[in-house]
Amino acid sequence: MNIKKIFKTAQAKHLPIFQFNFSDLSQLKGIINGAKKFKKPFILGTSEGESNFLGLNFAVAIKKEVEKELGFPVILNLDHGKSFDHLKKAIDAGYEMVHFDGSSLPIRENIKITKKVASYAKKRGVLVEGELGFLRGTSEIHREMAKIKVKDMTLPREAQLFVKETGVDALAPVFGNIHGIYKKMPSLDLKRLSMIKSRVGKWVFLVLHGGSGIPSSQIKGAVKKGIVKINLNTEIRLAWRKVLEKSLKDNPQEVAPYKLAPQVIKAIEKVIVKKMKLFYKI
Ligand code: 13P
């Protein structure tokens, strides 16, 4: 599978590749059932926590089976890796893409580790995503209003420096996006995204982190301005939790997980279809 080619096609057609994170079989089945309706390549994402829970080798085996079942490309990405060591393990296990999240580090330190990851990954044909700017929040429901400061956002000229020095294939910038769902979501700064794109768009694929809770019109706007990959986690987690709770409540005597799971799977399938429908026809 030529992943770069898949990304290039997505970029040329302004049709983004979705990354759906998972750590549980019901989530995975919901993702598969949703994505298979569209027959378009997508990414299975696991964060460090999700990958530690699943096991790196197990996640790789799962992705291979999913791809076999669907008959079109499915890419496995290690999302938000916090250390070279974890990403090295993921690459050695068979992940096809890795994301080093050095966003909390000073830029020089971020560049240094991202470059090390990129050099290890590239020799093995693995795609690398870097991150610059301070992307706040975690993939959960937050009770408060989202607070994004301008100083957290990616500076276009720093993005250029970062991309040139690290050699990453993809870049996750911060332009008003945030992980998780908040009482009040911020608006995306599409002007900043355009400026970043004009600096680095020739060399990297731009990634939208924090896909949950962003109004569809803004997601579409971001893709028009150059986003090629969209990450989604909280909306999947939320559907899992809400419907699992209901399913448990509705069936107080039931102890067989597979009998409780169908409603959960259906709810996640709906989340996936709703997102993919923004760009693809069934
Ligand atoms: P959300 O949890 O906001 O969807 O963000 C997911 C993400 O960006 C994973 O990298």
mmCIF file of C-alpha atoms and ligand atoms in Angstrom:
data_model
loop_
_atom_site.group_PDB
_atom_site.id
_atom_site.type_symbol
_atom_site.label_atom_id
_atom_site.label_comp_id
_atom_site.label_asym_id
_atom_site.label_seq_id
_atom_site.Cartn_x
_atom_site.Cartn_y
_atom_site.Cartn_z
ATOM 1 C CA MET A 1 0.000 0.000 0.000
ATOM 2 C CA ASN A 2 1.365 3.422 -0.956
ATOM 3 C CA ILE A 3 0.144 5.620 1.886
ATOM 4 C CA LYS A 4 1.735 8.770 0.531
ATOM 5 C CA LYS A 5 -0.176 8.313 -2.697
ATOM 6 C CA ILE A 6 -3.425 7.977 -0.743
ATOM 7 C CA PHE A 7 -2.645 11.254 1.041
ATOM 8 C CA LYS A 8 -1.675 13.000 -2.204
ATOM 9 C CA THR A 9 -4.931 11.985 -3.856
ATOM 10 C CA ALA A 10 -6.888 13.195 -0.832
ATOM 11 C CA GLN A 11 -5.021 16.498 -0.934
ATOM 12 C CA ALA A 12 -5.561 17.008 -4.656
ATOM 13 C CA LYS A 13 -9.270 16.247 -4.441
ATOM 14 C CA HIS A 14 -9.922 18.142 -1.184
ATOM 15 C CA LEU A 15 -11.359 14.929 0.224
ATOM 16 C CA PRO A 16 -9.913 14.344 3.675
ATOM 17 C CA ILE A 17 -8.828 11.073 5.216
ATOM 18 C CA PHE A 18 -10.462 10.470 8.564
ATOM 19 C CA GLN A 19 -8.657 9.054 11.549
ATOM 20 C CA PHE A 20 -10.904 7.290 14.022
ATOM 21 C CA ASN A 21 -9.426 6.375 17.396
ATOM 22 C CA PHE A 22 -10.420 3.218 19.238
ATOM 23 C CA SER A 23 -9.522 1.059 22.205
ATOM 24 C CA ASP A 24 -12.466 -1.317 22.364
ATOM 25 C CA LEU A 25 -14.099 -3.891 20.110
ATOM 26 C CA SER A 26 -17.515 -2.213 20.018
ATOM 27 C CA GLN A 27 -15.873 1.039 18.972
ATOM 28 C CA LEU A 28 -13.907 -0.777 16.293
ATOM 29 C CA LYS A 29 -16.990 -2.528 14.934
ATOM 30 C CA GLY A 30 -18.912 0.745 14.846
ATOM 31 C CA ILE A 31 -16.040 2.358 12.937
ATOM 32 C CA ILE A 32 -15.859 -0.534 10.475
ATOM 33 C CA ASN A 33 -19.626 -0.589 9.901
ATOM 34 C CA GLY A 34 -19.663 3.158 9.268
ATOM 35 C CA ALA A 35 -16.559 3.387 7.108
ATOM 36 C CA LYS A 36 -17.351 0.375 4.951
ATOM 37 C CA LYS A 37 -20.377 2.144 3.517
ATOM 38 C CA PHE A 38 -18.048 4.629 1.814
ATOM 39 C CA LYS A 39 -15.304 2.278 0.594
ATOM 40 C CA LYS A 40 -12.693 4.987 1.114
ATOM 41 C CA PRO A 41 -9.329 4.593 2.850
ATOM 42 C CA PHE A 42 -9.356 5.639 6.481
ATOM 43 C CA ILE A 43 -7.030 5.601 9.449
ATOM 44 C CA LEU A 44 -7.355 3.650 12.668
ATOM 45 C CA GLY A 45 -5.736 5.687 15.418
ATOM 46 C CA THR A 46 -4.485 4.638 18.805
ATOM 47 C CA SER A 47 -3.019 7.104 21.274
ATOM 48 C CA GLU A 48 -0.228 5.991 23.597
ATOM 49 C CA GLY A 49 -2.811 5.097 26.225
ATOM 50 C CA GLU A 50 -5.046 3.308 23.733
ATOM 51 C CA SER A 51 -2.093 1.430 22.247
ATOM 52 C CA ASN A 52 -0.800 0.403 25.669
ATOM 53 C CA PHE A 53 -4.221 -0.953 26.506
ATOM 54 C CA LEU A 54 -4.608 -2.844 23.224
ATOM 55 C CA GLY A 55 -0.968 -3.858 22.837
ATOM 56 C CA LEU A 56 0.989 -2.675 19.797
ATOM 57 C CA ASN A 57 1.192 -6.096 18.120
ATOM 58 C CA PHE A 58 -2.478 -6.729 18.765
ATOM 59 C CA ALA A 59 -3.416 -3.365 17.203
ATOM 60 C CA VAL A 60 -1.362 -4.231 14.113
ATOM 61 C CA ALA A 61 -3.022 -7.648 13.837
ATOM 62 C CA ILE A 62 -6.467 -6.029 14.186
ATOM 63 C CA LYS A 63 -5.771 -3.514 11.447
ATOM 64 C CA LYS A 64 -4.622 -6.287 9.083
ATOM 65 C CA GLU A 65 -7.831 -8.215 9.676
ATOM 66 C CA VAL A 66 -9.957 -5.088 9.219
ATOM 67 C CA GLU A 67 -8.258 -4.346 5.926
ATOM 68 C CA LYS A 68 -8.730 -7.922 4.752
ATOM 69 C CA GLU A 69 -12.406 -7.789 5.643
ATOM 70 C CA LEU A 70 -13.039 -4.434 3.972
ATOM 71 C CA GLY A 71 -10.924 -4.887 0.853
ATOM 72 C CA PHE A 72 -9.653 -1.292 0.748
ATOM 73 C CA PRO A 73 -6.745 0.461 2.510
ATOM 74 C CA VAL A 74 -6.865 1.000 6.242
ATOM 75 C CA ILE A 75 -3.860 2.778 7.775
ATOM 76 C CA LEU A 76 -2.742 2.346 11.384
ATOM 77 C CA ASN A 77 -1.421 5.477 13.121
ATOM 78 C CA LEU A 78 0.151 5.827 16.540
ATOM 79 C CA ASP A 79 -1.456 9.069 17.654
ATOM 80 C CA HIS A 80 0.155 11.492 20.133
ATOM 81 C CA GLY A 81 3.266 9.475 20.838
ATOM 82 C CA LYS A 82 5.130 11.249 23.605
ATOM 83 C CA SER A 83 8.520 9.561 23.269
ATOM 84 C CA PHE A 84 10.872 8.263 20.600
ATOM 85 C CA ASP A 85 10.918 4.887 22.356
ATOM 86 C CA HIS A 86 7.189 4.320 22.132
ATOM 87 C CA LEU A 87 7.071 5.350 18.490
ATOM 88 C CA LYS A 88 10.045 3.107 17.686
ATOM 89 C CA LYS A 89 8.191 0.197 19.264
ATOM 90 C CA ALA A 90 5.084 1.044 17.223
ATOM 91 C CA ILE A 91 7.087 1.209 13.990
ATOM 92 C CA ASP A 92 8.820 -2.082 14.784
ATOM 93 C CA ALA A 93 5.428 -3.664 15.509
ATOM 94 C CA GLY A 94 4.120 -2.622 12.075
ATOM 95 C CA TYR A 95 2.354 0.734 12.465
ATOM 96 C CA GLU A 96 2.365 2.544 9.112
ATOM 97 C CA MET A 97 2.206 6.047 10.474
ATOM 98 C CA VAL A 98 3.316 7.672 13.723
ATOM 99 C CA HIS A 99 2.628 11.033 15.288
ATOM 100 C CA PHE A 100 5.158 12.565 17.629
ATOM 101 C CA ASP A 101 3.492 15.103 19.874
ATOM 102 C CA GLY A 102 6.189 17.410 21.109
ATOM 103 C CA SER A 103 3.781 20.315 21.369
ATOM 104 C CA SER A 104 4.428 20.864 25.066
ATOM 105 C CA LEU A 105 8.186 21.087 24.493
ATOM 106 C CA PRO A 106 10.197 24.153 23.514
ATOM 107 C CA ILE A 107 10.373 24.259 19.709
ATOM 108 C CA ARG A 108 14.079 23.285 19.557
ATOM 109 C CA GLU A 109 13.457 20.165 21.667
ATOM 110 C CA ASN A 110 10.328 19.347 19.654
ATOM 111 C CA ILE A 111 12.340 19.614 16.412
ATOM 112 C CA LYS A 112 15.133 17.443 17.805
ATOM 113 C CA ILE A 113 12.931 14.494 18.790
ATOM 114 C CA THR A 114 10.584 14.801 15.798
ATOM 115 C CA LYS A 115 13.628 14.673 13.515
ATOM 116 C CA LYS A 116 14.890 11.543 15.255
ATOM 117 C CA VAL A 117 11.474 9.899 14.842
ATOM 118 C CA ALA A 118 11.307 10.964 11.187
ATOM 119 C CA SER A 119 14.725 9.580 10.403
ATOM 120 C CA TYR A 120 13.911 6.196 12.006
ATOM 121 C CA ALA A 121 10.473 6.040 10.391
ATOM 122 C CA LYS A 122 11.440 7.073 6.886
ATOM 123 C CA LYS A 123 14.013 4.307 6.524
ATOM 124 C CA ARG A 124 11.179 1.889 7.179
ATOM 125 C CA GLY A 125 8.620 3.519 4.881
ATOM 126 C CA VAL A 126 6.543 4.822 7.770
ATOM 127 C CA LEU A 127 4.842 8.232 7.559
ATOM 128 C CA VAL A 128 5.497 10.784 10.287
ATOM 129 C CA GLU A 129 3.230 13.478 11.658
ATOM 130 C CA GLY A 130 4.648 16.291 13.760
ATOM 131 C CA GLU A 131 2.844 18.832 15.891
ATOM 132 C CA LEU A 132 3.583 22.455 16.543
ATOM 133 C CA GLY A 133 1.755 24.914 18.758
ATOM 134 C CA PHE A 134 0.061 24.051 22.022
ATOM 135 C CA LEU A 135 -3.042 21.978 21.372
ATOM 136 C CA ARG A 136 -5.058 22.059 24.553
ATOM 137 C CA GLY A 137 -7.570 19.634 25.981
ATOM 138 C CA THR A 138 -8.069 15.897 26.220
ATOM 139 C CA SER A 139 -10.509 13.672 24.338
ATOM 140 C CA GLU A 140 -13.383 13.914 26.788
ATOM 141 C CA ILE A 141 -16.367 16.067 27.700
ATOM 142 C CA HIS A 142 -15.351 19.284 29.419
ATOM 143 C CA ARG A 143 -17.774 21.256 31.534
ATOM 144 C CA GLU A 144 -16.060 24.549 31.000
ATOM 145 C CA MET A 145 -15.742 26.887 28.016
ATOM 146 C CA ALA A 146 -12.777 26.190 25.766
ATOM 147 C CA LYS A 147 -9.939 28.598 26.351
ATOM 148 C CA ILE A 148 -7.516 29.056 23.517
ATOM 149 C CA LYS A 149 -4.816 31.658 23.648
ATOM 150 C CA VAL A 150 -3.286 33.201 20.564
ATOM 151 C CA LYS A 151 0.160 32.361 21.910
ATOM 152 C CA ASP A 152 -0.775 28.645 21.787
ATOM 153 C CA MET A 153 -1.409 28.808 18.056
ATOM 154 C CA THR A 154 1.092 27.796 15.409
ATOM 155 C CA LEU A 155 3.101 30.605 13.883
ATOM 156 C CA PRO A 156 3.347 30.166 10.101
ATOM 157 C CA ARG A 157 7.066 30.992 9.994
ATOM 158 C CA GLU A 158 7.792 28.520 12.815
ATOM 159 C CA ALA A 159 5.778 25.895 10.952
ATOM 160 C CA GLN A 160 8.072 26.380 7.964
ATOM 161 C CA LEU A 161 11.182 26.044 10.117
ATOM 162 C CA PHE A 162 9.761 22.958 11.856
ATOM 163 C CA VAL A 163 8.852 21.211 8.614
ATOM 164 C CA LYS A 164 12.176 21.989 6.935
ATOM 165 C CA GLU A 165 14.255 20.852 9.882
ATOM 166 C CA THR A 166 12.338 17.715 10.821
ATOM 167 C CA GLY A 167 11.378 16.316 7.406
ATOM 168 C CA VAL A 168 7.905 15.278 8.594
ATOM 169 C CA ASP A 169 5.274 14.142 6.090
ATOM 170 C CA ALA A 170 2.341 15.655 7.949
ATOM 171 C CA LEU A 171 1.894 18.557 10.328
ATOM 172 C CA ALA A 172 -0.748 19.109 12.992
ATOM 173 C CA PRO A 173 -1.031 22.865 13.503
ATOM 174 C CA VAL A 174 -2.983 24.678 16.191
ATOM 175 C CA PHE A 175 -5.400 27.241 14.754
ATOM 176 C CA GLY A 176 -8.321 27.317 17.160
ATOM 177 C CA ASN A 177 -8.776 23.556 17.393
ATOM 178 C CA ILE A 178 -8.866 21.788 20.735
ATOM 179 C CA HIS A 179 -9.239 18.180 21.916
ATOM 180 C CA GLY A 180 -12.581 17.197 23.365
ATOM 181 C CA ILE A 181 -16.028 18.764 23.483
ATOM 182 C CA TYR A 182 -16.602 21.951 25.465
ATOM 183 C CA LYS A 183 -19.602 23.941 26.592
ATOM 184 C CA LYS A 184 -18.629 26.507 24.038
ATOM 185 C CA MET A 185 -16.351 25.496 21.187
ATOM 186 C CA PRO A 186 -13.893 28.016 19.770
ATOM 187 C CA SER A 187 -13.955 29.000 16.111
ATOM 188 C CA LEU A 188 -11.203 27.841 13.818
ATOM 189 C CA ASP A 189 -8.817 30.536 12.644
ATOM 190 C CA LEU A 190 -8.939 29.682 8.951
ATOM 191 C CA LYS A 191 -6.855 32.694 8.010
ATOM 192 C CA ARG A 192 -4.003 31.345 10.098
ATOM 193 C CA LEU A 193 -4.496 27.910 8.538
ATOM 194 C CA SER A 194 -4.201 29.472 5.054
ATOM 195 C CA MET A 195 -0.985 31.204 6.044
ATOM 196 C CA ILE A 196 0.440 27.959 7.409
ATOM 197 C CA LYS A 197 -0.623 26.155 4.254
ATOM 198 C CA SER A 198 1.078 28.696 2.028
ATOM 199 C CA ARG A 199 4.324 28.214 3.992
ATOM 200 C CA VAL A 200 4.387 24.405 4.217
ATOM 201 C CA GLY A 201 1.648 23.023 1.968
ATOM 202 C CA LYS A 202 4.171 21.975 -0.676
ATOM 203 C CA TRP A 203 5.929 19.624 1.711
ATOM 204 C CA VAL A 204 3.397 18.314 4.194
ATOM 205 C CA PHE A 205 -0.165 17.159 4.615
ATOM 206 C CA LEU A 206 -2.004 19.252 7.170
ATOM 207 C CA VAL A 207 -3.903 17.529 9.957
ATOM 208 C CA LEU A 208 -6.882 18.743 11.966
ATOM 209 C CA HIS A 209 -6.701 17.443 15.526
ATOM 210 C CA GLY A 210 -9.662 17.763 17.841
ATOM 211 C CA GLY A 211 -12.268 16.925 15.188
ATOM 212 C CA SER A 212 -15.026 16.447 17.782
ATOM 213 C CA GLY A 213 -17.534 19.198 18.394
ATOM 214 C CA ILE A 214 -16.441 21.386 15.477
ATOM 215 C CA PRO A 215 -19.420 22.538 13.397
ATOM 216 C CA SER A 216 -19.591 20.879 9.977
ATOM 217 C CA SER A 217 -19.290 24.198 8.139
ATOM 218 C CA GLN A 218 -15.970 24.868 9.876
ATOM 219 C CA ILE A 219 -14.676 21.379 9.159
ATOM 220 C CA LYS A 220 -15.523 21.908 5.497
ATOM 221 C CA GLY A 221 -13.868 25.322 5.581
ATOM 222 C CA ALA A 222 -10.687 23.815 7.029
ATOM 223 C CA VAL A 223 -10.565 21.184 4.300
ATOM 224 C CA LYS A 224 -10.997 23.883 1.649
ATOM 225 C CA LYS A 225 -8.028 25.691 3.160
ATOM 226 C CA GLY A 226 -5.806 22.628 3.061
ATOM 227 C CA ILE A 227 -6.593 20.101 5.798
ATOM 228 C CA VAL A 228 -5.983 16.573 4.481
ATOM 229 C CA LYS A 229 -6.512 14.436 7.606
ATOM 230 C CA ILE A 230 -9.137 14.816 10.322
ATOM 231 C CA ASN A 231 -8.794 13.154 13.739
ATOM 232 C CA LEU A 232 -11.853 12.102 15.665
ATOM 233 C CA ASN A 233 -12.013 10.553 19.100
ATOM 234 C CA THR A 234 -14.288 12.191 21.708
ATOM 235 C CA GLU A 235 -17.490 11.850 19.670
ATOM 236 C CA ILE A 236 -16.789 8.117 19.342
ATOM 237 C CA ARG A 237 -16.011 7.794 23.063
ATOM 238 C CA LEU A 238 -19.114 9.742 23.988
ATOM 239 C CA ALA A 239 -21.411 7.559 21.869
ATOM 240 C CA TRP A 240 -19.790 4.467 23.421
ATOM 241 C CA ARG A 241 -20.365 5.651 26.983
ATOM 242 C CA LYS A 242 -23.875 7.062 26.525
ATOM 243 C CA VAL A 243 -25.293 4.054 24.736
ATOM 244 C CA LEU A 244 -23.479 1.476 26.850
ATOM 245 C CA GLU A 245 -24.974 3.067 29.969
ATOM 246 C CA LYS A 246 -28.437 2.946 28.399
ATOM 247 C CA SER A 247 -27.966 -0.600 27.237
ATOM 248 C CA LEU A 248 -26.929 -1.699 30.732
ATOM 249 C CA LYS A 249 -29.858 0.130 32.264
ATOM 250 C CA ASP A 250 -32.358 -1.329 29.776
ATOM 251 C CA ASN A 251 -31.078 -4.875 30.318
ATOM 252 C CA PRO A 252 -30.301 -5.159 34.023
ATOM 253 C CA GLN A 253 -30.035 -8.957 33.951
ATOM 254 C CA GLU A 254 -27.860 -9.227 30.861
ATOM 255 C CA VAL A 255 -24.262 -10.325 31.394
ATOM 256 C CA ALA A 256 -23.238 -11.241 27.823
ATOM 257 C CA PRO A 257 -21.211 -8.333 26.387
ATOM 258 C CA TYR A 258 -22.054 -9.255 22.800
ATOM 259 C CA LYS A 259 -25.754 -8.895 23.559
ATOM 260 C CA LEU A 260 -25.278 -5.446 25.037
ATOM 261 C CA ALA A 261 -22.925 -4.259 22.307
ATOM 262 C CA PRO A 262 -25.145 -3.933 19.184
ATOM 263 C CA GLN A 263 -26.739 -0.652 20.256
ATOM 264 C CA VAL A 264 -23.327 0.777 21.053
ATOM 265 C CA ILE A 265 -21.952 -0.323 17.699
ATOM 266 C CA LYS A 266 -24.928 1.228 15.901
ATOM 267 C CA ALA A 267 -24.455 4.561 17.696
ATOM 268 C CA ILE A 268 -20.775 4.709 16.755
ATOM 269 C CA GLU A 269 -21.577 3.733 13.179
ATOM 270 C CA LYS A 270 -23.897 6.765 13.067
ATOM 271 C CA VAL A 271 -21.109 9.074 14.283
ATOM 272 C CA ILE A 272 -18.774 7.788 11.569
ATOM 273 C CA VAL A 273 -21.380 8.053 8.808
ATOM 274 C CA LYS A 274 -22.307 11.594 9.819
ATOM 275 C CA LYS A 275 -18.694 12.728 9.578
ATOM 276 C CA MET A 276 -17.784 10.904 6.382
ATOM 277 C CA LYS A 277 -20.994 12.060 4.698
ATOM 278 C CA LEU A 278 -19.692 15.626 4.873
ATOM 279 C CA PHE A 279 -17.328 14.659 2.054
ATOM 280 C CA TYR A 280 -18.275 11.292 0.602
ATOM 281 C CA LYS A 281 -21.311 9.680 -0.905
ATOM 282 C CA ILE A 282 -22.472 6.248 0.230
HETATM 283 P P1 13P B 1 -11.189 14.825 19.576
HETATM 284 O O1 13P B 1 -11.152 13.922 20.763
HETATM 285 O O2 13P B 1 -11.507 16.226 19.925
HETATM 286 O O3 13P B 1 -12.053 14.270 18.493
HETATM 287 O O4 13P B 1 -9.702 14.857 18.996
HETATM 288 C C1 13P B 1 -9.106 13.653 18.607
HETATM 289 C C2 13P B 1 -7.719 13.837 18.157
HETATM 290 O O5 13P B 1 -7.326 14.883 17.703
HETATM 291 C C3 13P B 1 -6.844 12.669 18.240
HETATM 292 O O6 13P B 1 -5.553 12.959 17.870
#
